[in-house]
Tab-separated table of C-alpha atoms in Angstrom:
chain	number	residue	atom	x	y	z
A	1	UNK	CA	13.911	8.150	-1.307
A	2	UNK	CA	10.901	5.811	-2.338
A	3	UNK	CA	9.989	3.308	-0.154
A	4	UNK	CA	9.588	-0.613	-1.459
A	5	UNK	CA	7.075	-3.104	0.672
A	6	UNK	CA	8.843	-7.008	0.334
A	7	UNK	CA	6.105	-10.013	0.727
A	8	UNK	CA	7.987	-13.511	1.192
A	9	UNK	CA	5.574	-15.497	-1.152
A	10	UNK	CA	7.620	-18.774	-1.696
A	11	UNK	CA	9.587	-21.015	0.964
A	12	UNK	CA	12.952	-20.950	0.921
A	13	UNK	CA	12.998	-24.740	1.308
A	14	UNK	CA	15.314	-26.590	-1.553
A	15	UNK	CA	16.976	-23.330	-2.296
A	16	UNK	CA	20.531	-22.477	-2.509
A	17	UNK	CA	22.412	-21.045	0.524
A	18	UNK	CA	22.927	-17.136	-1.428
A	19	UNK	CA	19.053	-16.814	-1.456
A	20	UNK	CA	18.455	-17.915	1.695
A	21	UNK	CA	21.186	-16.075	3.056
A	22	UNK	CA	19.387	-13.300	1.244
A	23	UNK	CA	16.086	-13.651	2.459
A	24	UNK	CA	17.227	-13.299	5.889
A	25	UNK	CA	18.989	-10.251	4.825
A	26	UNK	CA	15.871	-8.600	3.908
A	27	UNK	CA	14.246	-9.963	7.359
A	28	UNK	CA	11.672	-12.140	5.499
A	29	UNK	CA	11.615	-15.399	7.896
A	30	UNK	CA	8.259	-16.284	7.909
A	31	UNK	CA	5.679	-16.617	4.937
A	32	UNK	CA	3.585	-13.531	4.046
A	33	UNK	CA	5.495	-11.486	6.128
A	34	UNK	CA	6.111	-7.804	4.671
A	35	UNK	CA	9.194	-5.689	5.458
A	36	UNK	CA	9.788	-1.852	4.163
A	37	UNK	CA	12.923	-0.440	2.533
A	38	UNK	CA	14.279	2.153	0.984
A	39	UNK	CA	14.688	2.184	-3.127
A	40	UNK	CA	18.831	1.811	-3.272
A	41	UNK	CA	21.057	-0.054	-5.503
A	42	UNK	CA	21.569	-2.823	-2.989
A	43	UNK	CA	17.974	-3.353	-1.663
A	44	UNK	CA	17.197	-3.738	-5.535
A	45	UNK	CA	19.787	-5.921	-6.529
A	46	UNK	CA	18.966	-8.336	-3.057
A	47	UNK	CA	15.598	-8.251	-4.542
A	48	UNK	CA	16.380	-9.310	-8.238
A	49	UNK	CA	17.773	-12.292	-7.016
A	50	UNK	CA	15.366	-13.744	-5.090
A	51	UNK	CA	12.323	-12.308	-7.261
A	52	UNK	CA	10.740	-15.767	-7.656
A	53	UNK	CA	10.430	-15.747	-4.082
A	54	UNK	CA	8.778	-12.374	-3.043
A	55	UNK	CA	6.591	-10.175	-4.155
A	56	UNK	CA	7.111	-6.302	-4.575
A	57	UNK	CA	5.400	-3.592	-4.098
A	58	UNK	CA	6.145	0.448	-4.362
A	59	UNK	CA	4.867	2.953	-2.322
């Protein structure tokens, strides 16, 4: 499968619970941090959520 890089861009400060429950999910704590994943359904739809808050990148 393809492989997705996740920047954290944004803070999560003044944001509802879900994204920051889903930021933590991806294992974006700190700002610019990066994390790797694979290209499924669920990594995607994490992603589409908090889209104003990351940036995305495919390998």
């Amino acid at each position: 499968m393809a492989k997705i890089k996740v920047t954290k861009v944004k803070s999560v400060i003044k944001r509802p619970k879900n994204q920051k429950r889903i930021m933590e999910s991806l294992g974006l704590h700190r700002m610019n941090q990066t994390v790797e994943h694979e290209d499924t359904p669920n990594i995607l739809g994490m992603i589409n959520k908090v889209n104003h808050l990351v940036s995305v990148e495919t390998k």
